[in-house]
Tab-separated table of C-alpha atoms and ligand atoms in Angstrom:
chain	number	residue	atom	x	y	z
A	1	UNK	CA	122.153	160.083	149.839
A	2	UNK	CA	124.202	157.553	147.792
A	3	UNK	CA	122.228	154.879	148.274
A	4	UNK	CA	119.167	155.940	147.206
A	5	UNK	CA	116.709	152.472	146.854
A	6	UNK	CA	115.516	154.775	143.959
A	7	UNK	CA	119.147	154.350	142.390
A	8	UNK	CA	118.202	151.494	140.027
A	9	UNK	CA	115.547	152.379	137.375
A	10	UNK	CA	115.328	149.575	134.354
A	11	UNK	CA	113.064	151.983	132.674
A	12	UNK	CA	115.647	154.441	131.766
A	13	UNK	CA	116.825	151.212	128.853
A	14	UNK	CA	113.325	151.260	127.444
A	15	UNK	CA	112.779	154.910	127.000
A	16	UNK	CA	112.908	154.882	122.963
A	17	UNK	CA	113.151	152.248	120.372
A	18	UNK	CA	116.733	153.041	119.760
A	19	UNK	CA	117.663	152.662	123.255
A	20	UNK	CA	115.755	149.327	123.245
A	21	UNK	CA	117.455	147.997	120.202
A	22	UNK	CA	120.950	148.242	121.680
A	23	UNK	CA	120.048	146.613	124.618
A	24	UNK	CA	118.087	143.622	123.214
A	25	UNK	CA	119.582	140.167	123.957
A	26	UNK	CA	118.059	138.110	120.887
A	27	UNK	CA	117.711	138.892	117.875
A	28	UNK	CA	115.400	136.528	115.855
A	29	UNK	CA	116.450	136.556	112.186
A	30	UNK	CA	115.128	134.940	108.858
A	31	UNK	CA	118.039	132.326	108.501
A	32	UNK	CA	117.313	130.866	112.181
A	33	UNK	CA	114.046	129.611	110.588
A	34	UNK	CA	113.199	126.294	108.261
A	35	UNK	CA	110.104	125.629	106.467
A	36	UNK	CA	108.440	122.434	106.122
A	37	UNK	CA	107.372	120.880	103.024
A	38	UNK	CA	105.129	118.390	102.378
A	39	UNK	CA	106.195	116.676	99.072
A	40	UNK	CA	102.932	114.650	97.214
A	41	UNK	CA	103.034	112.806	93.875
A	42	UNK	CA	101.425	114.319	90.426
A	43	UNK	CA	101.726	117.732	89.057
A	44	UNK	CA	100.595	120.865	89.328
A	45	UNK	CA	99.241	119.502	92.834
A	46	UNK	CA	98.468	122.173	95.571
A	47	UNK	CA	96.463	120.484	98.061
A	48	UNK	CA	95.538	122.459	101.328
A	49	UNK	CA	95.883	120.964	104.386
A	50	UNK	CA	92.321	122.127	106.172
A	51	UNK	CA	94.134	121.907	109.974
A	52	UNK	CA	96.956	124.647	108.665
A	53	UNK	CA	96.128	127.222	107.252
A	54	UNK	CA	98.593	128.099	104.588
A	55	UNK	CA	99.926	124.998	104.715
A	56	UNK	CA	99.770	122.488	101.588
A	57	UNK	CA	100.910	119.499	100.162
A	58	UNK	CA	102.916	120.406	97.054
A	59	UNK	CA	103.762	118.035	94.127
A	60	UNK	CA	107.949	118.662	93.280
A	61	UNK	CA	107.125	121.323	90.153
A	62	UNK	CA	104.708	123.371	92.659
A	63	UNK	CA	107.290	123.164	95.195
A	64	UNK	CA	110.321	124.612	93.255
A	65	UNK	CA	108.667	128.425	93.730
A	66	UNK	CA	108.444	127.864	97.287
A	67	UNK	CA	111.868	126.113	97.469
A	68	UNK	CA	113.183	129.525	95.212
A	69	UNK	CA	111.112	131.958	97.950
A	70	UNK	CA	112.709	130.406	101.056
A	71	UNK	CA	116.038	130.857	99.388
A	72	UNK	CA	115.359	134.483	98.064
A	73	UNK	CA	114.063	135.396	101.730
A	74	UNK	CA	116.815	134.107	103.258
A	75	UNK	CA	115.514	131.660	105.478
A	76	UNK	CA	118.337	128.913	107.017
A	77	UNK	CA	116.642	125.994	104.538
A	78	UNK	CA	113.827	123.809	104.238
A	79	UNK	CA	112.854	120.279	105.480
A	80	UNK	CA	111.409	117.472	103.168
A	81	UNK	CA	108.921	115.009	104.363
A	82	UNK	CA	107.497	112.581	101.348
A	83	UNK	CA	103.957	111.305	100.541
A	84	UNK	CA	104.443	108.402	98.664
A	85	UNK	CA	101.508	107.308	96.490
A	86	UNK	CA	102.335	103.491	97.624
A	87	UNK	CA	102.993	102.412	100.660
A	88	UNK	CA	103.645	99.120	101.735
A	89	UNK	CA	104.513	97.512	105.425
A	90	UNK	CA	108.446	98.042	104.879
A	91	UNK	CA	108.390	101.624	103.748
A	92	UNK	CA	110.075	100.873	100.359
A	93	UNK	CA	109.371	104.114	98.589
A	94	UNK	CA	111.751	106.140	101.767
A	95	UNK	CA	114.735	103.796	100.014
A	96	UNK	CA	113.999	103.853	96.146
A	97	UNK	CA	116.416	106.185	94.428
A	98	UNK	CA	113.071	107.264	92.337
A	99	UNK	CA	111.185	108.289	95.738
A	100	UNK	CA	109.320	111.273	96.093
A	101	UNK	CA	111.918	112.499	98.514
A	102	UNK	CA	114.756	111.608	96.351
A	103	UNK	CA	112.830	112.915	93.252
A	104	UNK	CA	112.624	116.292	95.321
A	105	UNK	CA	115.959	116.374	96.697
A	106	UNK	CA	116.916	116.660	92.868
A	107	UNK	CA	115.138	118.416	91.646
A	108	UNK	CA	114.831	121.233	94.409
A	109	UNK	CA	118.916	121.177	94.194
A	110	UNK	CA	119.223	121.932	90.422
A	111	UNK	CA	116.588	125.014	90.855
A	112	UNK	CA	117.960	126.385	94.208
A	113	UNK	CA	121.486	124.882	94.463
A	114	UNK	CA	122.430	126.930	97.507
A	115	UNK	CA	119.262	126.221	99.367
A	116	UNK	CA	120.203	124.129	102.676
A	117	UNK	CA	117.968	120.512	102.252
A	118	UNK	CA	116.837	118.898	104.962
A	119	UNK	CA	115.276	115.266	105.022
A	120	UNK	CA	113.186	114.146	107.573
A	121	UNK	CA	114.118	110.624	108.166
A	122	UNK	CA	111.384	108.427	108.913
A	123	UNK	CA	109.199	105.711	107.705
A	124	UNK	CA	105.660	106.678	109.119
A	125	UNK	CA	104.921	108.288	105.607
A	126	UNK	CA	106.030	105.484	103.878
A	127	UNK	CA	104.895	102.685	105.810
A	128	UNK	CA	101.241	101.353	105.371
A	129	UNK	CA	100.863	100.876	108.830
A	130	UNK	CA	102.145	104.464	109.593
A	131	UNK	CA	104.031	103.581	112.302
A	132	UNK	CA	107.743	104.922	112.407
A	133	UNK	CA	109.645	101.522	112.263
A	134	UNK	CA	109.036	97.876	110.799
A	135	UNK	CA	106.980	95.943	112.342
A	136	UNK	CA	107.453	92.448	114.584
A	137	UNK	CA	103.809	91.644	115.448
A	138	UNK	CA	101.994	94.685	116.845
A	139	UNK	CA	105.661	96.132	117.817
A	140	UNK	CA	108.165	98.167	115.718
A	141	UNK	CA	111.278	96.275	115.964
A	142	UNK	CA	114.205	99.013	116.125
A	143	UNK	CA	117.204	97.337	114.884
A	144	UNK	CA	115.405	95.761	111.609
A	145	UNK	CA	113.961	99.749	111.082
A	146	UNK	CA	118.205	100.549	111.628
A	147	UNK	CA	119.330	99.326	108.524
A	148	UNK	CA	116.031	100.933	106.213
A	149	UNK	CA	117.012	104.088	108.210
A	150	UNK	CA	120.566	103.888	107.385
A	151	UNK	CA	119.664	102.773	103.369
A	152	UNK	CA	116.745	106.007	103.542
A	153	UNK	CA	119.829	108.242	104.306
A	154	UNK	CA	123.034	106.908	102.287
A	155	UNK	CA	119.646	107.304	98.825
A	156	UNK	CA	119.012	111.412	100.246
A	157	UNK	CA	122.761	111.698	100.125
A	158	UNK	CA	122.958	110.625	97.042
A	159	UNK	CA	120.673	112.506	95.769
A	160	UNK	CA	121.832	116.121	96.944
A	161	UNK	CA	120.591	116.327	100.275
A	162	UNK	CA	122.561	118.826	102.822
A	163	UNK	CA	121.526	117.462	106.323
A	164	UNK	CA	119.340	114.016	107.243
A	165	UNK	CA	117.421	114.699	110.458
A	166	UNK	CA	115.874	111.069	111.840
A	167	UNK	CA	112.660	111.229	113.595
A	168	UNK	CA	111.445	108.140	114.404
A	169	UNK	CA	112.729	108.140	117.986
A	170	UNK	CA	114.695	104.480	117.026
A	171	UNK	CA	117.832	103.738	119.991
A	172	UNK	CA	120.964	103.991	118.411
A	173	UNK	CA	119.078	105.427	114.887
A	174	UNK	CA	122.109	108.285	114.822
A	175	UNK	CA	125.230	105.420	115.012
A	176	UNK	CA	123.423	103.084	112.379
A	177	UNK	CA	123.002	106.276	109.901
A	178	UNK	CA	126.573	107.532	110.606
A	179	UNK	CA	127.621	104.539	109.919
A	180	UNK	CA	125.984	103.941	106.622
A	181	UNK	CA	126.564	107.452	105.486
A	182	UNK	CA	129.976	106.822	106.382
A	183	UNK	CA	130.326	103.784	104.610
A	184	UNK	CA	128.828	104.912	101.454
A	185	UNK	CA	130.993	108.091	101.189
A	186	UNK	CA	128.798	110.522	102.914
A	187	UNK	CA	130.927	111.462	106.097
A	188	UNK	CA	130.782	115.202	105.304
A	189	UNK	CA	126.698	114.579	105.675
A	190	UNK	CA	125.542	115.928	109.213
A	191	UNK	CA	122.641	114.241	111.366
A	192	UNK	CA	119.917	116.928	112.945
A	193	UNK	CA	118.450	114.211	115.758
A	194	UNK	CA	115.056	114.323	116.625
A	195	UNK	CA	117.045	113.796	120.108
A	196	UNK	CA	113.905	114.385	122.358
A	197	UNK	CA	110.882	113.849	120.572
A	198	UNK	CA	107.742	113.863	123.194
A	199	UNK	CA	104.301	111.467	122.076
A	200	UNK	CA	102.458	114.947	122.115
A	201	UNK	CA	99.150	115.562	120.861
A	202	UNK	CA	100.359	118.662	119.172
A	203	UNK	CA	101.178	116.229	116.450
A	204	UNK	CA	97.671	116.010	115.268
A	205	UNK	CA	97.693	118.452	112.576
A	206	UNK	CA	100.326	117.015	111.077
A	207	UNK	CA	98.648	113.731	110.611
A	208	UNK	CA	96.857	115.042	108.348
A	209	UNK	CA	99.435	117.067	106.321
A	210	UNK	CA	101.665	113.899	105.694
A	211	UNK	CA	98.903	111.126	106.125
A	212	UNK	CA	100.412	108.977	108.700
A	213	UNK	CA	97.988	108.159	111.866
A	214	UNK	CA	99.027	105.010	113.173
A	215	UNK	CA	96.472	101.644	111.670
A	216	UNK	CA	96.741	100.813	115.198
A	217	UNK	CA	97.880	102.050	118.788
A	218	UNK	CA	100.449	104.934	119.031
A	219	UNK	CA	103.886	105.905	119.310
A	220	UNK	CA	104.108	106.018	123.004
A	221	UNK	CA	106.239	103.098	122.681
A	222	UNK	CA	109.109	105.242	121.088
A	223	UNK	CA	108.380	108.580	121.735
A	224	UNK	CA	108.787	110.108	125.248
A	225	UNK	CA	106.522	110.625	128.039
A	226	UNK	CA	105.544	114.266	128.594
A	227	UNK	CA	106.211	114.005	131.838
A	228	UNK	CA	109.821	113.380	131.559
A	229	UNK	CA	112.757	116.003	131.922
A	230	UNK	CA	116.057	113.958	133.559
A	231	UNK	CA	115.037	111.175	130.255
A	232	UNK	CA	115.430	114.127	127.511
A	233	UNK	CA	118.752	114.515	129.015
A	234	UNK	CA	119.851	111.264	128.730
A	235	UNK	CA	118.131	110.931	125.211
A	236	UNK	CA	120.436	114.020	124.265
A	237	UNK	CA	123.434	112.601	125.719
A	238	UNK	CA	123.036	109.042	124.337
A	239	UNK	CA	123.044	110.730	120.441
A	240	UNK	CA	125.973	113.072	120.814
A	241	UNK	CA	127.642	109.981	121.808
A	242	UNK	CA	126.150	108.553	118.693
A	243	UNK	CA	127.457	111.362	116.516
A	244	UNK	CA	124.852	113.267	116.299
A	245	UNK	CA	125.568	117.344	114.913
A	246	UNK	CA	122.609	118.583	115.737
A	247	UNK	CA	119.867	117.943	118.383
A	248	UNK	CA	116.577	118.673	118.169
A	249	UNK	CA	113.552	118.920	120.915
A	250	UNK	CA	110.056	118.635	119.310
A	251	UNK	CA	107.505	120.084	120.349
A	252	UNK	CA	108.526	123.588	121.015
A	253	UNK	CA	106.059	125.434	123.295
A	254	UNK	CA	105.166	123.203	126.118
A	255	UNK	CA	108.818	121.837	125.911
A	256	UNK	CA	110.668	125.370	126.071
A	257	UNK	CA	112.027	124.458	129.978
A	258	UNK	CA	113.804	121.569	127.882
A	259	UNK	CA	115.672	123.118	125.466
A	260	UNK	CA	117.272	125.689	127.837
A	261	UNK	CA	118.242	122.702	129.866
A	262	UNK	CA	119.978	121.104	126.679
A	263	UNK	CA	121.273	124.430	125.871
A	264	UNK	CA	122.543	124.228	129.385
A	265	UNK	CA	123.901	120.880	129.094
A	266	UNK	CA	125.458	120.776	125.697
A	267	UNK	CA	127.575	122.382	123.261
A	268	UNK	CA	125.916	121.167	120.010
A	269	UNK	CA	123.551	123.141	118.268
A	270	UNK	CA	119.768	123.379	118.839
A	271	UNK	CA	117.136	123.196	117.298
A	272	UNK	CA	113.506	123.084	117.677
A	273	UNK	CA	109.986	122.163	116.282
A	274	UNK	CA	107.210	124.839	116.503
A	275	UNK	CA	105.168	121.663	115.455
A	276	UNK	CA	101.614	121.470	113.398
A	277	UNK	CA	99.003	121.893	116.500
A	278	UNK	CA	101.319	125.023	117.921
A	279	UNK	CA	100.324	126.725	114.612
A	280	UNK	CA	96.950	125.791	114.115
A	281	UNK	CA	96.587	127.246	117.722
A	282	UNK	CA	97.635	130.527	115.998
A	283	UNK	CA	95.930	130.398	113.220
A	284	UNK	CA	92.933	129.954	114.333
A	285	UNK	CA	92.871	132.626	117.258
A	286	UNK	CA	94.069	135.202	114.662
A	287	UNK	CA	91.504	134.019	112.305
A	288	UNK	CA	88.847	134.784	114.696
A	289	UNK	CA	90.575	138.130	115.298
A	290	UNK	CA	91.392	137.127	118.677
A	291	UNK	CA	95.197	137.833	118.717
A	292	UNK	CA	97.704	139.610	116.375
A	293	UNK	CA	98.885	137.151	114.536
A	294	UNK	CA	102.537	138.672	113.593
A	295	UNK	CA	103.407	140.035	116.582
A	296	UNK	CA	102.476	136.709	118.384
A	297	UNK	CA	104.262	134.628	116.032
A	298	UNK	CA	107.321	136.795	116.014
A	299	UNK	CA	107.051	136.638	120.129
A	300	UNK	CA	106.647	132.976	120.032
A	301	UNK	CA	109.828	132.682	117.645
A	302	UNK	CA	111.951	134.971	119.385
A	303	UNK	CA	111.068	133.062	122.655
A	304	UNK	CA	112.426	129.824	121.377
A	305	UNK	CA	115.367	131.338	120.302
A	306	UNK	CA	115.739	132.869	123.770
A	307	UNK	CA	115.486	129.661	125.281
A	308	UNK	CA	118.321	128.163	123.250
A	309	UNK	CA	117.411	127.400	119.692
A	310	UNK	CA	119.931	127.956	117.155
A	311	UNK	CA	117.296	127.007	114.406
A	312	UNK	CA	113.901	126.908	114.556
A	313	UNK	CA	111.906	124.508	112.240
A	314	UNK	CA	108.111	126.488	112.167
A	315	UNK	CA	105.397	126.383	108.945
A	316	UNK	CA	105.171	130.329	110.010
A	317	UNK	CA	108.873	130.479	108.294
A	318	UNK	CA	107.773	132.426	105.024
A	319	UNK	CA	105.720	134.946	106.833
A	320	UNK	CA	107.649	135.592	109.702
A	321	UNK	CA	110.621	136.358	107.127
A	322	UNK	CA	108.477	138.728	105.678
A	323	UNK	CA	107.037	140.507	108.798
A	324	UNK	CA	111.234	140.542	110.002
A	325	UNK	CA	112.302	142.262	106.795
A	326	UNK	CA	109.476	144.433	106.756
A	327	UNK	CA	109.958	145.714	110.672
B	401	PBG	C1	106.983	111.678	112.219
B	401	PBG	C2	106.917	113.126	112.417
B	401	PBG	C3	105.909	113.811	113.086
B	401	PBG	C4	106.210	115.163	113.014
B	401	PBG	C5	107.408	115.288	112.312
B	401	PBG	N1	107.845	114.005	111.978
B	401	PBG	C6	104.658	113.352	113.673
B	401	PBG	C7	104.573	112.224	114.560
B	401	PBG	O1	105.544	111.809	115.202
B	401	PBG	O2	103.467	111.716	114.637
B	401	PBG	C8	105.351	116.236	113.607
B	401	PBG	C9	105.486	117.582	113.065
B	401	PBG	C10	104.371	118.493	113.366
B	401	PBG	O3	103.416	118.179	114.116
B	401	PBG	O4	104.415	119.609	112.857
B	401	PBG	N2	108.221	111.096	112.335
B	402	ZN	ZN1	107.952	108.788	112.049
């Protein structure tokens, strides 16, 4: 009689929701998430980014109530990324001490000092061109874009930042910033890594939001293949050799086999980017009435933090707060 093959019943741990709460595994929470901003010259500017719904470019006063909402929330912090009203082919506005990232960093800090400030550290927004790096011909060359990466970060340090996270997919981008943080006095600054950053189509949305579609050709050249698992591996290994505190894998849906095999792999904290086309997909469907659009964010959320994440970078941030605090 003892061994029954009706013996094991799962069911009997999803009878009621309190049974079901004490044996849930993740628990998705408003501080595991950080909101994008996209950070536009002028003021009073609130410019709507027709691809994202609820997503706009902000000039630094119309940012401050966001910045003060993500903090009173509770969400883990925000990430910058600049739109400089001049570019040129060098990206000099992602070095000035007056750039619209620096002028944010600033000012965001004196409003919401405790608010954790992220700044995306790149030079597509900055550079004419739009490309990621400086340019040798119709190439970026990576070690010339080092040193502007490394001058980019030491000028966010200085002006308050809490964390620089470099995205431009550069070899040996998280050495050269240590470095120069280091140098200048920064060496309590940490480095999120865009470790494994895929040339995704995803992206598209996003193009839009921060203006920067390549002039020319794409950034297959820097950015990984799709296709490729054993490479994110190696990409992840090569910048916690590098220093890195933090790696990242961008995108987050189509990518989620990666970042369990990072979480696998390494010790270092993860994070991820539910990126601009993953929430347009959203949007839209829930616009049309076609899905419900909390309980499928939530889901989506709580699945990347399932996989691994220990920080989820997502413009759903706000709302999901919300819907979590509400539930
Ligand atoms: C550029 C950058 C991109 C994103 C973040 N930083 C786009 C790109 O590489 O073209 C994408 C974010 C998103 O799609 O939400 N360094
Ligand atoms: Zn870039």
């Amino acid at each position: 009689m003892s061994n029954s093959a009706f013996t094991h019943r799962p069911r009997r741990l999803r009878r009621t929701p309190a049974i079901r709460r004490m044996v849930r595994e993740t628990r998705l929470t408003p501080e595991d998430l950080v909101l994008p901003l996209f950070i536009v010259a002028g003021e009073g500017v609130v410019k709507p980014v027709p691809s994202m719904p609820g997503v706009a470019q902000l000039s630094i006063d119309a940012a401050l109530p966001v910045a003060r909402q993500a903090f009173e929330m509770g969400l883990g912090g925000i990430i910058l990324f600049g739109i400089p009203k001049i570019k040129d082919s060098i990206g000099s506005d992602a070095v000035d001490p007056e750039g619209i990232v620096q002028r944010a960093i600033r000012a965001i800090k004196r409003e919401v000092p405790e608010l954790w400030v992220i700044a995306d550290t790149c030079l597509c927004e900055y550079t004419d061109h739009a490309h990621c790096g400086v340019l040798k011909g119709h190439e970026v060359d990576n070690d010339a874009t080092l040193e502007i990466l490394g001058r980019a970060a030491v000028s966010y340090a200085e002006a308050g930042v809490d964390m620089v996270a470099p995205s431009g997919m550069m070899d040996h981008m998280v050495s050269a910033i240590r470095a120069a943080l280091d140098r200048a006095g920064h060496s309590r600054i940490p480095i999120l890594s865009y470790a494994v950053k895929y040339a995704s189509a995803y992206y598209g949305p996003f193009r839009d939001a921060a203006e920067n579609t390549p002039s020319f050709g794409d950034r297959r050249a820097y950015q990984m293949d799709p296709a490729n698992r054993r490479e994110a591996l190696r990409e992840a290994a090569l910048d916690v050799e590098q220093g890195a505190d933090w790696l990242m894998v961008k995108p987050g849906l189509a990518y989620m086999d990666i970042l369990r095999e990072l979480r696998d792999h390494f010790e270092l904290p993860l994070a991820v980017y539910n990126v601009s086309g993953e929430y347009a997909m959203i949007k839209a469907a829930a616009a049309n009435g076609w899905i419900d659009e909390p309980r499928v964010v939530l889901e989506t959320l709580t699945g990347f933090k399932r996989a691994g994440a220990d920080m989820i970078l997502t413009y759903h941030a706000l709302d999901a707060a919300r819907w979590l605090l509400e539930s």
